[in-house]
Tab-separated table of C-alpha atoms in Angstrom:
chain	number	residue	atom	x	y	z
I	1	MET	CA	-92.198	47.041	52.397
I	2	THR	CA	-91.683	50.097	50.186
I	3	SER	CA	-89.022	50.509	47.519
I	4	GLY	CA	-87.282	53.066	49.748
I	5	ASP	CA	-87.263	50.653	52.708
I	6	PHE	CA	-85.674	47.996	50.556
I	7	VAL	CA	-82.981	50.318	49.256
I	8	THR	CA	-82.080	51.632	52.700
I	9	GLY	CA	-80.524	48.369	53.909
I	10	SER	CA	-78.804	47.400	50.681
I	11	GLY	CA	-75.326	47.599	49.227
I	12	ASP	CA	-74.120	50.113	46.674
I	13	GLY	CA	-75.034	48.048	43.628
I	14	THR	CA	-78.541	47.210	44.775
I	15	ARG	CA	-79.136	50.752	45.946
I	16	ALA	CA	-77.973	52.238	42.631
I	17	VAL	CA	-80.170	49.871	40.634
I	18	ARG	CA	-83.310	50.476	42.700
I	19	ALA	CA	-82.914	54.023	44.024
I	20	GLY	CA	-85.906	56.265	43.519
I	21	LEU	CA	-88.139	53.694	41.849
I	22	PRO	CA	-91.880	54.118	42.488
I	23	GLU	CA	-94.054	51.495	44.064
I	24	PRO	CA	-94.710	48.712	41.533
I	25	VAL	CA	-98.066	48.978	39.770
I	26	LYS	CA	-99.400	46.206	37.598
I	27	TYR	CA	-98.897	46.901	33.885
I	28	GLU	CA	-96.862	50.037	34.597
I	29	PRO	CA	-93.139	50.359	33.741
I	30	THR	CA	-90.552	49.924	36.476
I	31	LEU	CA	-89.173	53.387	35.749
I	32	PRO	CA	-91.887	55.565	34.205
I	33	GLY	CA	-90.906	57.586	31.163
I	34	PRO	CA	-90.277	61.330	31.255
I	35	VAL	CA	-93.261	63.549	31.976
I	36	PHE	CA	-93.427	66.491	29.582
I	37	ALA	CA	-95.784	69.023	31.107
I	38	ALA	CA	-95.858	72.782	31.525
I	39	HIS	CA	-99.038	72.550	33.575
I	40	PHE	CA	-101.210	69.921	35.243
I	41	HIS	CA	-104.957	69.508	35.773
I	42	LEU	CA	-105.647	71.721	38.765
I	43	PRO	CA	-109.317	72.305	39.601
I	44	GLY	CA	-110.111	74.175	42.798
I	45	GLU	CA	-107.427	75.188	45.256
I	46	PRO	CA	-103.778	74.746	44.092
I	47	THR	CA	-102.842	71.969	46.483
I	48	GLY	CA	-100.906	68.800	45.790
I	49	PRO	CA	-97.405	68.067	44.530
I	50	TYR	CA	-97.725	69.127	40.887
I	51	THR	CA	-99.155	72.466	39.861
I	52	TYR	CA	-96.840	74.142	37.367
I	53	GLY	CA	-93.861	72.808	35.434
I	54	ARG	CA	-91.327	75.290	36.795
I	55	ASP	CA	-92.000	74.147	40.357
I	56	GLU	CA	-92.209	70.370	40.261
I	57	ASN	CA	-92.267	67.464	37.832
I	58	PRO	CA	-92.835	63.746	38.543
I	59	THR	CA	-89.669	62.834	36.645
I	60	TRP	CA	-87.594	65.163	38.834
I	61	THR	CA	-89.230	63.704	41.921
I	62	LEU	CA	-88.028	60.176	41.180
I	63	LEU	CA	-84.509	61.332	40.280
I	64	GLU	CA	-84.227	63.549	43.358
I	65	ARG	CA	-85.413	60.709	45.569
I	66	ALA	CA	-82.845	58.395	43.994
I	67	ILE	CA	-79.937	60.796	44.488
I	68	GLY	CA	-80.991	61.395	48.082
I	69	GLU	CA	-80.960	57.648	48.736
I	70	LEU	CA	-77.418	57.454	47.348
I	71	GLU	CA	-76.076	60.537	49.123
I	72	ALA	CA	-77.552	59.718	52.528
I	73	PRO	CA	-78.973	56.180	52.703
I	74	GLY	CA	-81.259	55.618	55.654
I	75	ARG	CA	-81.227	59.257	56.765
I	76	ASP	CA	-84.623	60.900	57.323
I	77	GLY	CA	-85.340	64.438	56.258
I	78	VAL	CA	-82.795	64.589	53.457
I	79	GLU	CA	-83.934	66.643	50.475
I	80	THR	CA	-82.492	66.840	46.958
I	81	LEU	CA	-83.118	69.321	44.162
I	82	ALA	CA	-82.109	68.728	40.549
I	83	PHE	CA	-80.732	71.474	38.309
I	84	PRO	CA	-79.907	71.765	34.600
I	85	SER	CA	-76.132	71.804	35.250
I	86	GLY	CA	-73.567	71.537	38.000
I	87	MET	CA	-72.959	75.288	37.875
I	88	ALA	CA	-76.680	75.917	38.320
I	89	ALA	CA	-76.560	73.780	41.480
I	90	ILE	CA	-73.430	75.542	42.745
I	91	SER	CA	-74.863	78.994	42.049
I	92	ALA	CA	-78.179	78.142	43.684
I	93	THR	CA	-76.458	77.013	46.877
I	94	LEU	CA	-74.138	80.005	47.126
I	95	PHE	CA	-76.533	82.769	46.126
I	96	SER	CA	-79.454	81.428	48.153
I	97	GLN	CA	-77.428	81.272	51.370
I	98	LEU	CA	-75.374	84.481	51.175
I	99	ARG	CA	-76.278	88.134	51.536
I	100	ALA	CA	-74.360	91.407	51.240
I	101	GLY	CA	-71.910	91.645	54.126
I	102	ASP	CA	-71.548	87.864	54.526
I	103	ILE	CA	-68.223	86.048	54.249
I	104	VAL	CA	-67.731	82.914	52.168
I	105	VAL	CA	-64.614	80.749	51.971
I	106	LEU	CA	-63.864	79.097	48.620
I	107	PRO	CA	-60.978	76.877	47.491
I	108	ASP	CA	-58.446	78.674	45.295
I	109	ASP	CA	-57.640	75.440	43.439
I	110	GLY	CA	-61.150	74.280	42.624
I	111	TYR	CA	-63.233	74.115	39.472
I	112	GLN	CA	-62.139	76.758	37.003
I	113	VAL	CA	-65.482	78.585	36.912
I	114	LEU	CA	-65.246	79.422	40.635
I	115	PRO	CA	-63.233	82.596	39.915
I	116	LEU	CA	-66.178	83.860	37.856
I	117	VAL	CA	-68.480	83.015	40.754
I	118	ARG	CA	-66.139	84.926	43.053
I	119	GLU	CA	-66.428	88.025	40.868
I	120	GLN	CA	-70.212	87.869	41.018
I	121	LEU	CA	-70.281	87.301	44.771
I	122	THR	CA	-67.978	90.273	45.282
I	123	ALA	CA	-70.190	92.412	43.067
I	124	TYR	CA	-73.084	91.594	45.409
I	125	GLY	CA	-71.136	92.828	48.419
I	126	ILE	CA	-70.109	89.422	49.733
I	127	GLU	CA	-66.570	89.030	51.051
I	128	VAL	CA	-64.807	86.088	49.409
I	129	ARG	CA	-61.776	84.460	50.992
I	130	THR	CA	-59.813	81.668	49.342
I	131	ALA	CA	-57.229	79.096	50.374
I	132	PRO	CA	-55.887	75.820	48.938
I	133	THR	CA	-57.647	72.521	49.490
I	134	GLY	CA	-54.545	70.652	50.672
I	135	GLY	CA	-53.435	70.830	54.278
I	136	ASP	CA	-56.919	71.953	55.365
I	137	ALA	CA	-55.699	75.482	54.622
I	138	GLN	CA	-59.228	76.877	54.464
I	139	LEU	CA	-59.290	76.698	58.259
I	140	ASP	CA	-56.865	79.625	58.334
I	141	VAL	CA	-59.406	82.005	56.748
I	142	LEU	CA	-62.617	80.601	58.236
I	143	ASP	CA	-63.202	83.071	61.059
I	144	GLY	CA	-66.599	84.742	60.803
I	145	ALA	CA	-67.649	83.029	57.584
I	146	LYS	CA	-71.304	82.334	56.814
I	147	LEU	CA	-70.468	79.486	54.412
I	148	LEU	CA	-67.471	77.247	53.772
I	149	TRP	CA	-67.251	75.729	50.299
I	150	ILE	CA	-65.118	72.573	50.038
I	151	GLU	CA	-64.095	70.756	46.878
I	152	THR	CA	-62.461	67.443	47.667
I	153	PRO	CA	-60.799	65.886	45.763
I	154	SER	CA	-60.062	69.177	44.064
I	155	ASN	CA	-60.373	69.511	40.306
I	156	PRO	CA	-57.949	69.211	38.587
I	157	GLY	CA	-55.132	68.976	41.157
I	158	LEU	CA	-56.669	66.121	43.205
I	159	ASP	CA	-55.786	67.493	46.625
I	160	VAL	CA	-57.917	66.271	49.521
I	161	CYS	CA	-58.942	67.955	52.755
I	162	ASP	CA	-60.302	66.454	55.964
I	163	ILE	CA	-64.050	67.044	55.711
I	164	ARG	CA	-64.744	66.038	59.316
I	165	ARG	CA	-62.127	68.437	60.650
I	166	LEU	CA	-63.303	71.378	58.555
I	167	VAL	CA	-66.958	70.698	59.388
I	168	ALA	CA	-66.222	70.578	63.120
I	169	ALA	CA	-64.397	73.911	63.015
I	170	ALA	CA	-67.070	75.508	60.851
I	171	HIS	CA	-70.036	74.334	62.890
I	172	ALA	CA	-68.344	75.415	66.113
I	173	GLN	CA	-68.745	79.027	64.938
I	174	GLY	CA	-72.082	78.616	63.162
I	175	THR	CA	-70.714	78.338	59.633
I	176	LEU	CA	-72.555	76.234	57.057
I	177	VAL	CA	-70.541	73.740	54.991
I	178	ALA	CA	-71.114	72.715	51.382
I	179	VAL	CA	-69.020	70.030	49.686
I	180	ASP	CA	-68.618	69.698	45.939
I	181	ASN	CA	-68.898	65.936	45.551
I	182	THR	CA	-68.621	65.815	41.760
I	183	LEU	CA	-65.397	63.879	41.414
I	184	ALA	CA	-66.138	61.331	44.137
I	185	THR	CA	-69.883	60.761	43.527
I	186	PRO	CA	-72.057	59.408	46.368
I	187	LEU	CA	-70.474	55.990	45.863
I	188	GLY	CA	-67.041	57.418	46.571
I	189	GLN	CA	-67.858	59.835	49.365
I	190	ARG	CA	-70.890	60.900	51.381
I	191	PRO	CA	-70.374	64.453	52.659
I	192	LEU	CA	-73.592	64.530	54.675
I	193	GLU	CA	-72.464	61.502	56.668
I	194	LEU	CA	-69.206	63.363	57.310
I	195	GLY	CA	-71.168	66.266	58.778
I	196	ALA	CA	-71.583	68.658	55.840
I	197	ASP	CA	-74.814	70.603	55.433
I	198	PHE	CA	-74.916	70.407	51.628
I	199	SER	CA	-73.582	67.964	49.073
I	200	VAL	CA	-73.471	69.573	45.633
I	201	ALA	CA	-72.392	68.006	42.369
I	202	SER	CA	-72.394	68.081	38.628
I	203	GLY	CA	-74.320	65.035	37.496
I	204	THR	CA	-72.815	65.600	34.063
I	205	LYS	CA	-69.721	63.671	35.122
I	206	MET	CA	-69.463	60.155	36.583
I	207	LEU	CA	-72.892	60.183	38.211
I	208	THR	CA	-74.560	59.779	34.814
I	209	GLY	CA	-71.372	58.693	33.105
I	210	HIS	CA	-72.122	58.796	29.382
I	211	GLY	CA	-71.167	62.330	28.418
I	212	ASP	CA	-74.577	63.008	26.894
I	213	ILE	CA	-76.457	65.196	29.394
I	214	LEU	CA	-75.879	68.249	31.567
I	215	LEU	CA	-77.253	67.990	35.095
I	216	GLY	CA	-76.592	69.153	38.643
I	217	TYR	CA	-78.038	68.632	42.087
I	218	VAL	CA	-77.993	69.810	45.679
I	219	THR	CA	-78.708	67.500	48.613
I	220	ALA	CA	-79.147	68.901	52.128
I	221	ARG	CA	-79.496	67.432	55.572
I	222	ASP	CA	-83.014	68.815	56.048
I	223	ALA	CA	-85.790	70.628	54.220
I	224	ALA	CA	-85.284	73.877	56.137
I	225	LEU	CA	-81.821	74.294	54.648
I	226	MET	CA	-83.203	73.592	51.205
I	227	ALA	CA	-86.063	76.106	51.350
I	228	PRO	CA	-83.894	79.036	50.130
I	229	VAL	CA	-82.332	76.818	47.456
I	230	ARG	CA	-85.771	75.754	46.235
I	231	ARG	CA	-86.888	79.384	46.153
I	232	TRP	CA	-83.788	80.319	44.139
I	233	ARG	CA	-84.533	77.586	41.609
I	234	LYS	CA	-88.089	78.874	41.245
I	235	VAL	CA	-87.050	82.517	40.910
I	236	VAL	CA	-84.340	81.986	38.278
I	237	GLY	CA	-86.075	79.068	36.560
I	238	ALA	CA	-83.004	76.825	36.749
I	239	ILE	CA	-84.846	73.580	36.101
I	240	PRO	CA	-83.734	70.374	34.349
I	241	GLY	CA	-85.530	69.051	31.300
I	242	PRO	CA	-87.670	65.950	31.907
I	243	MET	CA	-85.733	63.946	29.320
I	244	GLU	CA	-82.404	64.782	30.943
I	245	ALA	CA	-83.768	63.911	34.368
I	246	TRP	CA	-85.096	60.583	33.120
I	247	LEU	CA	-81.816	59.727	31.369
I	248	ALA	CA	-79.921	60.584	34.542
I	249	HIS	CA	-82.122	58.298	36.627
I	250	ARG	CA	-81.734	55.484	34.117
I	251	SER	CA	-77.958	55.939	34.206
I	252	LEU	CA	-77.820	55.579	37.994
I	253	ALA	CA	-78.563	51.869	37.641
I	254	THR	CA	-75.050	51.257	36.317
I	255	LEU	CA	-73.244	53.705	38.614
I	256	GLN	CA	-71.701	51.069	40.854
I	257	LEU	CA	-70.563	48.981	37.894
I	258	ARG	CA	-69.050	51.998	36.185
I	259	ALA	CA	-67.485	53.418	39.339
I	260	ASP	CA	-65.783	50.149	40.235
I	261	ARG	CA	-64.390	49.633	36.737
I	262	GLN	CA	-63.309	53.235	36.221
I	263	THR	CA	-61.727	53.527	39.653
I	264	ALA	CA	-59.773	50.327	39.078
I	265	ASN	CA	-58.677	51.586	35.661
I	266	ALA	CA	-57.553	54.908	37.118
I	267	LEU	CA	-55.365	53.149	39.662
I	268	THR	CA	-53.906	50.915	36.951
I	269	ILE	CA	-53.074	53.943	34.794
I	270	ALA	CA	-51.541	55.774	37.750
I	271	GLU	CA	-49.363	52.787	38.610
I	272	ALA	CA	-48.193	52.523	35.008
I	273	LEU	CA	-47.295	56.220	34.908
I	274	ARG	CA	-45.162	55.975	38.049
I	275	ASN	CA	-42.437	54.253	36.076
I	276	ARG	CA	-42.157	56.904	33.362
I	277	SER	CA	-39.298	59.352	33.773
I	278	GLU	CA	-41.011	62.064	31.710
I	279	VAL	CA	-44.032	62.094	34.045
I	280	THR	CA	-43.898	64.427	37.048
I	281	GLY	CA	-46.467	65.594	39.561
I	282	LEU	CA	-48.458	62.376	39.341
I	283	ARG	CA	-51.549	62.542	41.548
I	284	TYR	CA	-54.188	59.959	42.332
I	285	PRO	CA	-55.667	59.629	45.847
I	286	GLY	CA	-55.749	55.835	45.503
I	287	LEU	CA	-51.965	55.546	45.263
I	288	PRO	CA	-50.588	54.596	48.695
I	289	ASP	CA	-47.800	57.167	48.396
I	290	ASP	CA	-50.001	60.005	47.156
I	291	PRO	CA	-49.888	63.010	49.526
I	292	SER	CA	-53.674	62.829	49.922
I	293	HIS	CA	-54.014	59.080	50.356
I	294	LYS	CA	-54.127	58.943	54.155
I	295	ILE	CA	-56.968	61.432	54.492
I	296	ALA	CA	-58.746	60.151	51.389
I	297	ALA	CA	-58.730	56.605	52.758
I	298	GLN	CA	-60.448	57.845	55.923
I	299	GLN	CA	-63.388	59.478	54.144
I	300	MET	CA	-63.600	57.994	50.643
I	301	ARG	CA	-64.915	54.578	49.675
I	302	ARG	CA	-63.736	54.863	46.064
I	303	PHE	CA	-61.009	57.200	44.856
I	304	GLY	CA	-62.527	58.309	41.564
I	305	CYS	CA	-61.627	58.015	37.917
I	306	VAL	CA	-59.339	61.044	37.467
I	307	VAL	CA	-55.538	60.922	37.343
I	308	SER	CA	-53.431	64.051	36.878
I	309	PHE	CA	-49.811	64.376	35.807
I	310	THR	CA	-47.450	66.721	34.006
I	311	LEU	CA	-45.359	66.198	30.888
I	312	PRO	CA	-42.226	68.289	30.327
I	313	THR	CA	-43.635	70.789	27.841
I	314	ARG	CA	-46.831	71.951	26.220
I	315	ALA	CA	-45.678	70.512	22.910
I	316	ARG	CA	-44.978	67.119	24.472
I	317	ALA	CA	-48.412	67.100	26.085
I	318	ASP	CA	-50.081	67.979	22.790
I	319	ARG	CA	-48.169	65.226	20.960
I	320	PHE	CA	-49.144	62.741	23.663
I	321	LEU	CA	-52.823	63.595	23.373
I	322	ASP	CA	-52.682	63.426	19.593
I	323	ALA	CA	-51.056	59.978	19.714
I	324	LEU	CA	-53.772	58.439	21.908
I	325	ARG	CA	-56.182	56.144	20.074
I	326	LEU	CA	-58.553	54.836	22.763
I	327	VAL	CA	-58.682	58.096	24.702
I	328	ASP	CA	-60.610	61.110	23.422
I	329	ASP	CA	-59.118	64.596	23.709
I	330	ALA	CA	-62.089	66.218	25.422
I	331	THR	CA	-62.960	68.232	28.476
I	332	SER	CA	-65.116	67.034	31.383
I	333	PHE	CA	-64.548	63.643	33.029
I	334	GLY	CA	-66.293	60.596	34.429
I	335	GLY	CA	-67.575	59.024	31.222
I	336	VAL	CA	-67.403	55.367	30.216
I	337	ARG	CA	-65.106	56.409	27.364
I	338	SER	CA	-61.706	57.585	28.583
I	339	THR	CA	-60.811	61.215	27.989
I	340	ALA	CA	-57.763	63.375	28.568
I	341	GLU	CA	-56.884	66.987	28.032
I	342	ARG	CA	-54.189	69.581	28.576
I	343	ARG	CA	-55.886	71.740	31.175
I	344	GLY	CA	-53.719	74.767	30.519
I	345	ARG	CA	-55.499	75.363	27.223
I	346	TRP	CA	-58.436	76.890	29.108
I	347	GLY	CA	-56.340	79.386	31.025
I	348	GLY	CA	-58.363	79.125	34.249
I	349	ASP	CA	-56.323	76.607	36.238
I	350	ALA	CA	-52.994	77.324	37.936
I	351	VAL	CA	-51.271	74.326	36.363
I	352	PRO	CA	-48.126	73.845	34.234
I	353	GLU	CA	-48.471	73.980	30.459
I	354	GLY	CA	-47.859	70.234	30.229
I	355	PHE	CA	-50.464	69.322	32.876
I	356	ILE	CA	-52.771	66.460	31.822
I	357	ARG	CA	-56.111	65.583	33.412
I	358	PHE	CA	-56.859	61.971	32.516
I	359	SER	CA	-60.290	60.455	33.084
I	360	ALA	CA	-60.297	56.657	33.041
I	361	GLY	CA	-63.258	55.067	31.322
I	362	ALA	CA	-64.554	51.510	31.333
I	363	GLU	CA	-62.327	50.047	28.622
I	364	ASP	CA	-60.192	46.962	29.297
I	365	PRO	CA	-57.328	48.075	31.533
I	366	GLU	CA	-54.693	46.297	29.436
I	367	ASP	CA	-55.816	48.192	26.346
I	368	LEU	CA	-55.818	51.519	28.143
I	369	VAL	CA	-52.348	51.064	29.594
I	370	ALA	CA	-50.987	49.947	26.240
I	371	ASP	CA	-52.481	52.996	24.540
I	372	VAL	CA	-51.107	55.427	27.134
I	373	LEU	CA	-47.599	53.945	27.140
I	374	ARG	CA	-47.490	53.814	23.351
I	375	ALA	CA	-48.593	57.452	23.138
I	376	LEU	CA	-45.878	58.447	25.606
I	377	ASP	CA	-43.286	56.665	23.513
I	378	GLU	CA	-44.480	58.169	20.240
I	379	SER	CA	-44.652	61.697	21.700
I	380	GLU	CA	-41.058	61.715	22.877
I	381	TYR	CA	-39.728	63.212	19.633
């Protein structure tokens, strides 16, 4: 029985702990250390898996195998490629699949760098259409598209769309579908099992969970779909460092533990915020009365660590963030240490000035709630 065979039939925790591990060899480490190599011994014809460091690396291989086992357990033919950041993975997918004259559909409420991507796509002669994530609104502008890009839950608004429904409509007209799975992670949602062609994510966030590395990846249903993505990575040299790849693989072992704790903490925070009169626009897909809960419950296995809400003014939001003691005022999300920020400070999201994106970490829930409620009280005046 191989390591991969064992992982295939296991639960989330076992799979996360063992994903991508090589066959055990006496006196060798369970997870080999990072391989630092620009070139490899290569006498004769250039055959074999490792020839030059921009093309392949043994450390990437193990990480990519692990992510593939998490994104699509038990599915044959799945291929994953690692990148040095989430944006590198997003760019590789979009620019490798689209040509001048093609149409792509993006969410207009997604990650704040997407507008910059839209400008570049347009400059290359690609028609870009946008629509909100909620209400499956992207269906209204899908006609004739080469690629549909979904981000669900959306960042930072936490709207959810019906992946199965959008995939069915897209595939019926020959449109490829890519899903940004950053917020959910493979333990929260498996886009390939829901019919998507690509699952793309920033591994910087909850996947690795410690706020200390930048990483991205693309997983596809089959190698043929990945061939253009692989070529793009080779051409632009968008490759992860071996140390980052090794740290990411090591971090996967605790993904289920972190995801369970952080998801539970996020729900606890959301429930505590429901009773505060100064809080409006509270969103968390795990709340039974959240507008996205019904669809999220049909396609998500965990609802993520991010809660969003709005305080009355920019000044109130700033005072709230300053009063927090256990929560760092920082961008990004998904780390074991809770973070929060006023998203309007970046200027790229269509959110109110007092909008807060809160990322629940792995602290004790009682301590987190106490810190948040105290900060709300202290920020009132």
